[in-house]
Amino acid sequence: IMGSPWEGSSTYAGINGADTCTQYIRSVSSRYSGYLPDFDFDIFDEFSGCDYGDCATKHGDREFTFQSVENYVTDILDAGAIPIIFGGDHGLSYPQFKAFAKHYGGNVGLIHFDAHMDNCDTFGSDPYARCCPFHRCYDIEGFNPKNMVSVGIRGPRNHYKALEYAREAGASVITAWESKEIGIKETIRRAIEIASDGTKAFYVTVCSDALDVANNLSGPNDHCGFTTYELAYMLHECGLNGCKGFDFMEVLPCTDVHNASSHGACWMAIYMMSGMAQHMLKEKEQKK
């Protein structure tokens, strides 16, 4: 478990503070165990884990920070562990996923939960802003965007060219509206199928605003999103199907007096890890 406490270019006035997230998430995490009565299963019967700390960051120094993030994730993967990452500006998902893709020779999938496509070529003069990471991911060496799917996209804060560009790159999109119509079980089945098609492993990245604003009190006013149950269900399914890396980004504690979103980040990670641990148990039983 690692933290990426960084915030780059501000793309929405008044919504900032992602660089403070890790201290709040750690603080509230002390309330929780790895046991979920939903499945009568304890993560730590199968997993061991540790807090690898925050990667080194320098405010205003994007190049240093992104390399530090990539190095941290590489260390975790090279140790044979699964990275569980909390952040932080969603721009950091680019170096996080880049390290993941390198580890598996580029033959990976990516499931992206978000209200927004975040695939702008640049924001002003910044090609690494929080609205740009997936444009950068399309171009990672060895990665085929046909194995990427963005889930939960919705609302009038998306650029009208964003979906068109994703599809031109070969990536798939399941909007929030479509997901509500087909249901979360079919949504995540399709997403996992796309990310797993011929790949060695897949990674899941979550922007907190994949959740409806009613379930994400620290986030912007993005309505018509997922409930915490819907997102937890889909993340658990990702874990059950062998997800090997996870980040939860854009927690903004300074706008959330009760730290509801920090608690939510912990809950979502625990449901994901529970699925991962159950997947590991199943693999062990199959080898007997």
Tab-separated table of C-alpha atoms in Angstrom:
chain	number	residue	atom	x	y	z
A	1	ILE	CA	0.000	0.000	0.000
A	2	MET	CA	1.523	3.307	-1.042
A	3	GLY	CA	0.570	6.949	-1.243
A	4	SER	CA	1.014	9.445	-4.064
A	5	PRO	CA	0.505	12.855	-2.419
A	6	TRP	CA	0.805	15.175	-5.393
A	7	GLU	CA	-1.298	17.815	-7.087
A	8	GLY	CA	-0.350	19.392	-10.389
A	9	SER	CA	-2.242	21.889	-12.492
A	10	SER	CA	-5.577	22.978	-11.051
A	11	THR	CA	-8.244	22.308	-13.660
A	12	TYR	CA	-11.287	23.278	-11.596
A	13	ALA	CA	-11.132	26.371	-9.408
A	14	GLY	CA	-11.845	25.722	-5.751
A	15	ILE	CA	-11.476	21.939	-5.892
A	16	ASN	CA	-7.957	21.196	-4.717
A	17	GLY	CA	-6.104	19.396	-1.922
A	18	ALA	CA	-5.395	15.981	-3.447
A	19	ASP	CA	-1.826	16.268	-2.202
A	20	THR	CA	-3.072	16.003	1.407
A	21	CYS	CA	-5.068	12.817	0.879
A	22	THR	CA	-2.720	10.152	2.165
A	23	GLN	CA	-2.526	11.419	5.742
A	24	TYR	CA	-6.325	11.478	5.997
A	25	ILE	CA	-6.790	8.060	4.415
A	26	ARG	CA	-4.202	6.534	6.761
A	27	SER	CA	-5.873	8.172	9.739
A	28	VAL	CA	-9.333	6.771	9.020
A	29	SER	CA	-7.980	3.376	7.931
A	30	SER	CA	-7.180	2.550	11.565
A	31	ARG	CA	-10.907	1.865	12.061
A	32	TYR	CA	-10.940	-1.095	9.707
A	33	SER	CA	-9.964	-4.752	9.546
A	34	GLY	CA	-9.765	-7.048	6.546
A	35	TYR	CA	-12.884	-9.022	7.471
A	36	LEU	CA	-16.090	-8.567	5.437
A	37	PRO	CA	-19.268	-10.249	6.693
A	38	ASP	CA	-20.665	-9.944	3.162
A	39	PHE	CA	-18.423	-12.886	2.203
A	40	ASP	CA	-17.508	-14.205	5.693
A	41	PHE	CA	-13.923	-13.800	4.592
A	42	ASP	CA	-10.833	-12.071	5.985
A	43	ILE	CA	-8.361	-10.667	3.475
A	44	PHE	CA	-5.400	-11.303	5.753
A	45	ASP	CA	-6.052	-15.023	5.956
A	46	GLU	CA	-4.546	-15.018	2.441
A	47	PHE	CA	-2.630	-11.738	2.212
A	48	SER	CA	0.145	-10.194	4.152
A	49	GLY	CA	0.694	-6.518	3.569
A	50	CYS	CA	2.499	-3.383	4.586
A	51	ASP	CA	2.364	0.372	4.208
A	52	TYR	CA	5.205	1.231	1.843
A	53	GLY	CA	4.775	4.906	2.670
A	54	ASP	CA	4.399	7.888	0.390
A	55	CYS	CA	6.554	8.247	-2.680
A	56	ALA	CA	8.867	11.251	-2.651
A	57	THR	CA	7.307	14.317	-4.231
A	58	LYS	CA	8.392	17.858	-4.983
A	59	HIS	CA	5.649	20.442	-5.381
A	60	GLY	CA	6.004	22.063	-8.764
A	61	ASP	CA	8.485	19.452	-9.998
A	62	ARG	CA	6.405	17.125	-12.114
A	63	GLU	CA	9.335	15.285	-13.697
A	64	PHE	CA	10.885	14.364	-10.321
A	65	THR	CA	7.541	13.344	-8.821
A	66	PHE	CA	6.371	11.204	-11.740
A	67	GLN	CA	9.706	9.352	-11.825
A	68	SER	CA	9.490	8.810	-8.059
A	69	VAL	CA	5.969	7.383	-8.402
A	70	GLU	CA	7.039	5.083	-11.219
A	71	ASN	CA	10.023	3.869	-9.180
A	72	TYR	CA	7.849	3.141	-6.135
A	73	VAL	CA	5.355	1.082	-8.113
A	74	THR	CA	8.217	-0.750	-9.839
A	75	ASP	CA	9.729	-1.648	-6.449
A	76	ILE	CA	6.407	-3.127	-5.298
A	77	LEU	CA	5.923	-5.161	-8.471
A	78	ASP	CA	9.530	-6.382	-8.530
A	79	ALA	CA	9.041	-7.656	-4.981
A	80	GLY	CA	6.197	-9.845	-6.219
A	81	ALA	CA	3.565	-7.749	-4.432
A	82	ILE	CA	0.360	-6.092	-5.612
A	83	PRO	CA	0.324	-2.270	-5.523
A	84	ILE	CA	-2.645	-0.650	-3.776
A	85	ILE	CA	-2.237	3.096	-4.298
A	86	PHE	CA	-3.991	6.121	-2.826
A	87	GLY	CA	-3.726	9.636	-4.275
A	88	GLY	CA	-3.501	12.231	-5.293
A	89	ASP	CA	-3.973	14.016	-8.614
A	90	HIS	CA	-5.351	11.565	-11.200
A	91	GLY	CA	-2.497	12.593	-13.488
A	92	LEU	CA	-0.383	10.218	-11.408
A	93	SER	CA	-2.233	7.223	-12.784
A	94	TYR	CA	-0.085	7.628	-15.888
A	95	PRO	CA	3.283	6.849	-14.208
A	96	GLN	CA	1.591	4.284	-11.950
A	97	PHE	CA	0.115	2.392	-14.884
A	98	LYS	CA	3.284	2.927	-16.938
A	99	ALA	CA	5.285	1.029	-14.294
A	100	PHE	CA	2.641	-1.715	-14.278
A	101	ALA	CA	2.705	-1.999	-18.071
A	102	LYS	CA	6.513	-2.175	-18.149
A	103	HIS	CA	6.509	-4.953	-15.553
A	104	TYR	CA	4.278	-7.104	-17.755
A	105	GLY	CA	5.957	-6.208	-21.046
A	106	GLY	CA	3.082	-3.966	-22.108
A	107	ASN	CA	0.656	-6.877	-22.385
A	108	VAL	CA	-1.858	-5.494	-19.882
A	109	GLY	CA	-5.418	-4.246	-19.592
A	110	LEU	CA	-6.805	-1.145	-17.924
A	111	ILE	CA	-10.218	-0.526	-16.362
A	112	HIS	CA	-10.797	3.166	-15.666
A	113	PHE	CA	-13.685	4.239	-13.411
A	114	ASP	CA	-14.408	7.957	-13.705
A	115	ALA	CA	-17.001	10.603	-14.470
A	116	HIS	CA	-14.615	12.101	-17.035
A	117	MET	CA	-12.551	10.718	-19.889
A	118	ASP	CA	-9.353	12.488	-18.740
A	119	ASN	CA	-7.847	11.976	-22.188
A	120	CYS	CA	-7.143	15.574	-23.199
A	121	ASP	CA	-3.928	15.989	-25.157
A	122	THR	CA	-2.974	18.950	-22.979
A	123	PHE	CA	-4.410	21.397	-20.457
A	124	GLY	CA	-3.014	24.734	-21.463
A	125	SER	CA	0.680	23.936	-21.766
A	126	ASP	CA	0.555	20.939	-19.390
A	127	PRO	CA	0.250	17.522	-21.077
A	128	TYR	CA	0.392	15.752	-17.692
A	129	ALA	CA	-2.505	17.503	-15.919
A	130	ARG	CA	-5.216	15.512	-14.148
A	131	CYS	CA	-7.400	15.708	-17.271
A	132	CYS	CA	-4.700	14.186	-19.530
A	133	PRO	CA	-3.389	10.871	-18.089
A	134	PHE	CA	-5.211	8.471	-20.387
A	135	HIS	CA	-4.076	10.262	-23.522
A	136	ARG	CA	-0.573	9.509	-22.252
A	137	CYS	CA	-1.538	5.913	-21.404
A	138	TYR	CA	-2.720	5.266	-24.973
A	139	ASP	CA	0.892	5.791	-26.063
A	140	ILE	CA	2.679	3.569	-23.505
A	141	GLU	CA	5.085	1.266	-25.311
A	142	GLY	CA	3.644	-2.202	-25.863
A	143	PHE	CA	0.191	-1.303	-24.498
A	144	ASN	CA	-2.774	-1.798	-26.807
A	145	PRO	CA	-5.668	0.564	-25.977
A	146	LYS	CA	-8.095	-2.079	-27.222
A	147	ASN	CA	-7.607	-3.541	-23.733
A	148	MET	CA	-8.717	-0.319	-22.025
A	149	VAL	CA	-12.251	0.578	-20.995
A	150	SER	CA	-13.534	3.708	-19.264
A	151	VAL	CA	-16.576	3.058	-17.061
A	152	GLY	CA	-19.034	5.528	-15.532
A	153	ILE	CA	-18.386	8.443	-17.889
A	154	ARG	CA	-21.132	11.017	-17.618
A	155	GLY	CA	-22.191	14.612	-17.485
A	156	PRO	CA	-21.650	17.992	-19.098
A	157	ARG	CA	-18.059	18.472	-17.919
A	158	ASN	CA	-16.721	16.168	-20.642
A	159	HIS	CA	-15.311	17.513	-23.897
A	160	TYR	CA	-17.443	16.586	-26.882
A	161	LYS	CA	-14.434	15.067	-28.672
A	162	ALA	CA	-13.314	12.870	-25.752
A	163	LEU	CA	-15.318	9.732	-26.553
A	164	GLU	CA	-14.482	10.074	-30.238
A	165	TYR	CA	-10.772	10.263	-29.491
A	166	ALA	CA	-10.897	7.218	-27.174
A	167	ARG	CA	-12.576	5.161	-29.847
A	168	GLU	CA	-10.100	6.333	-32.485
A	169	ALA	CA	-7.323	5.107	-30.157
A	170	GLY	CA	-9.109	1.742	-29.892
A	171	ALA	CA	-10.360	2.103	-26.304
A	172	SER	CA	-13.902	1.296	-25.141
A	173	VAL	CA	-16.341	3.405	-23.135
A	174	ILE	CA	-19.282	2.348	-20.956
A	175	THR	CA	-21.106	5.489	-19.880
A	176	ALA	CA	-22.870	5.744	-16.532
A	177	TRP	CA	-26.186	5.924	-18.365
A	178	GLU	CA	-25.470	2.702	-20.245
A	179	SER	CA	-24.269	1.028	-17.064
A	180	LYS	CA	-27.503	1.886	-15.264
A	181	GLU	CA	-29.498	0.461	-18.168
A	182	ILE	CA	-27.609	-2.830	-18.500
A	183	GLY	CA	-26.843	-3.202	-14.768
A	184	ILE	CA	-23.579	-3.389	-12.875
A	185	LYS	CA	-23.145	-7.152	-13.328
A	186	GLU	CA	-23.169	-6.865	-17.099
A	187	THR	CA	-21.097	-3.660	-16.956
A	188	ILE	CA	-18.239	-5.224	-15.068
A	189	ARG	CA	-18.438	-8.462	-17.042
A	190	ARG	CA	-17.889	-6.477	-20.250
A	191	ALA	CA	-15.128	-4.375	-18.698
A	192	ILE	CA	-13.197	-7.391	-17.398
A	193	GLU	CA	-13.603	-9.159	-20.740
A	194	ILE	CA	-12.058	-6.168	-22.554
A	195	ALA	CA	-9.187	-5.758	-20.077
A	196	SER	CA	-8.427	-9.500	-19.939
A	197	ASP	CA	-8.578	-10.280	-23.653
A	198	GLY	CA	-5.169	-11.816	-24.368
A	199	THR	CA	-3.388	-9.894	-21.588
A	200	LYS	CA	-1.123	-11.102	-18.787
A	201	ALA	CA	-2.711	-8.866	-16.136
A	202	PHE	CA	-5.039	-5.927	-15.738
A	203	TYR	CA	-4.989	-2.768	-13.621
A	204	VAL	CA	-7.878	-0.766	-12.184
A	205	THR	CA	-7.820	2.987	-11.650
A	206	VAL	CA	-10.620	4.867	-9.877
A	207	CYS	CA	-11.269	8.585	-9.758
A	208	SER	CA	-13.372	9.364	-6.703
A	209	ASP	CA	-15.938	11.122	-8.887
A	210	ALA	CA	-16.904	7.812	-10.466
A	211	LEU	CA	-19.098	7.933	-7.374
A	212	ASP	CA	-22.130	10.196	-7.344
A	213	VAL	CA	-21.562	13.423	-5.419
A	214	ALA	CA	-23.919	12.101	-2.709
A	215	ASN	CA	-21.381	9.321	-2.107
A	216	ASN	CA	-18.262	11.446	-2.592
A	217	LEU	CA	-18.529	14.495	-0.367
A	218	SER	CA	-15.000	15.687	-1.093
A	219	GLY	CA	-15.493	15.713	-4.831
A	220	PRO	CA	-16.965	18.052	-7.421
A	221	ASN	CA	-20.706	18.232	-8.057
A	222	ASP	CA	-20.912	15.374	-10.536
A	223	HIS	CA	-24.339	13.776	-10.310
A	224	CYS	CA	-25.863	10.579	-11.775
A	225	GLY	CA	-22.880	8.460	-10.724
A	226	PHE	CA	-22.382	5.135	-8.999
A	227	THR	CA	-23.384	4.407	-5.425
A	228	THR	CA	-20.726	3.056	-3.087
A	229	TYR	CA	-22.409	-0.357	-3.291
A	230	GLU	CA	-22.287	-0.371	-7.091
A	231	LEU	CA	-18.613	0.586	-7.198
A	232	ALA	CA	-17.664	-1.820	-4.394
A	233	TYR	CA	-19.446	-4.652	-6.217
A	234	MET	CA	-17.583	-3.967	-9.453
A	235	LEU	CA	-14.210	-3.615	-7.724
A	236	HIS	CA	-14.764	-6.864	-5.850
A	237	GLU	CA	-15.503	-8.557	-9.184
A	238	CYS	CA	-12.267	-7.147	-10.597
A	239	GLY	CA	-10.389	-8.663	-7.671
A	240	LEU	CA	-12.123	-12.016	-8.098
A	241	ASN	CA	-11.026	-12.020	-11.733
A	242	GLY	CA	-7.339	-11.495	-11.013
A	243	CYS	CA	-6.720	-7.741	-10.971
A	244	LYS	CA	-3.027	-7.161	-10.136
A	245	GLY	CA	-2.886	-3.414	-9.448
A	246	PHE	CA	-5.237	-0.738	-8.116
A	247	ASP	CA	-5.334	2.965	-7.461
A	248	PHE	CA	-7.980	5.227	-5.935
A	249	MET	CA	-7.318	8.866	-6.811
A	250	GLU	CA	-8.651	12.400	-6.342
A	251	VAL	CA	-9.582	12.314	-2.661
A	252	LEU	CA	-9.780	15.973	-1.591
A	253	PRO	CA	-10.040	16.071	2.229
A	254	CYS	CA	-10.034	19.853	2.622
A	255	THR	CA	-13.585	20.048	1.228
A	256	ASP	CA	-14.932	17.125	3.316
A	257	VAL	CA	-15.304	17.966	7.010
A	258	HIS	CA	-16.285	14.415	8.012
A	259	ASN	CA	-13.661	12.678	5.815
A	260	ALA	CA	-16.431	10.642	4.199
A	261	SER	CA	-14.476	10.288	0.971
A	262	SER	CA	-11.343	9.120	2.792
A	263	HIS	CA	-13.429	6.453	4.490
A	264	GLY	CA	-14.936	5.597	1.103
A	265	ALA	CA	-11.485	5.135	-0.413
A	266	CYS	CA	-10.649	2.631	2.345
A	267	TRP	CA	-13.901	0.744	1.837
A	268	MET	CA	-13.431	0.514	-1.922
A	269	ALA	CA	-9.867	-0.753	-1.507
A	270	ILE	CA	-10.960	-3.370	1.045
A	271	TYR	CA	-13.657	-4.718	-1.280
A	272	MET	CA	-11.128	-4.856	-4.103
A	273	MET	CA	-8.538	-6.617	-1.903
A	274	SER	CA	-11.140	-9.079	-0.659
A	275	GLY	CA	-11.768	-10.126	-4.248
A	276	MET	CA	-8.022	-10.356	-4.883
A	277	ALA	CA	-7.516	-12.542	-1.814
A	278	GLN	CA	-10.404	-14.840	-2.750
A	279	HIS	CA	-8.878	-15.152	-6.223
A	280	MET	CA	-5.544	-16.170	-4.662
A	281	LEU	CA	-7.286	-18.750	-2.474
A	282	LYS	CA	-9.052	-20.215	-5.512
A	283	GLU	CA	-5.750	-20.441	-7.377
A	284	LYS	CA	-4.139	-22.278	-4.441
A	285	GLU	CA	-7.018	-24.760	-4.254
A	286	GLN	CA	-6.804	-25.436	-8.001
A	287	LYS	CA	-3.089	-26.299	-7.670
A	288	LYS	CA	-3.711	-28.917	-4.978
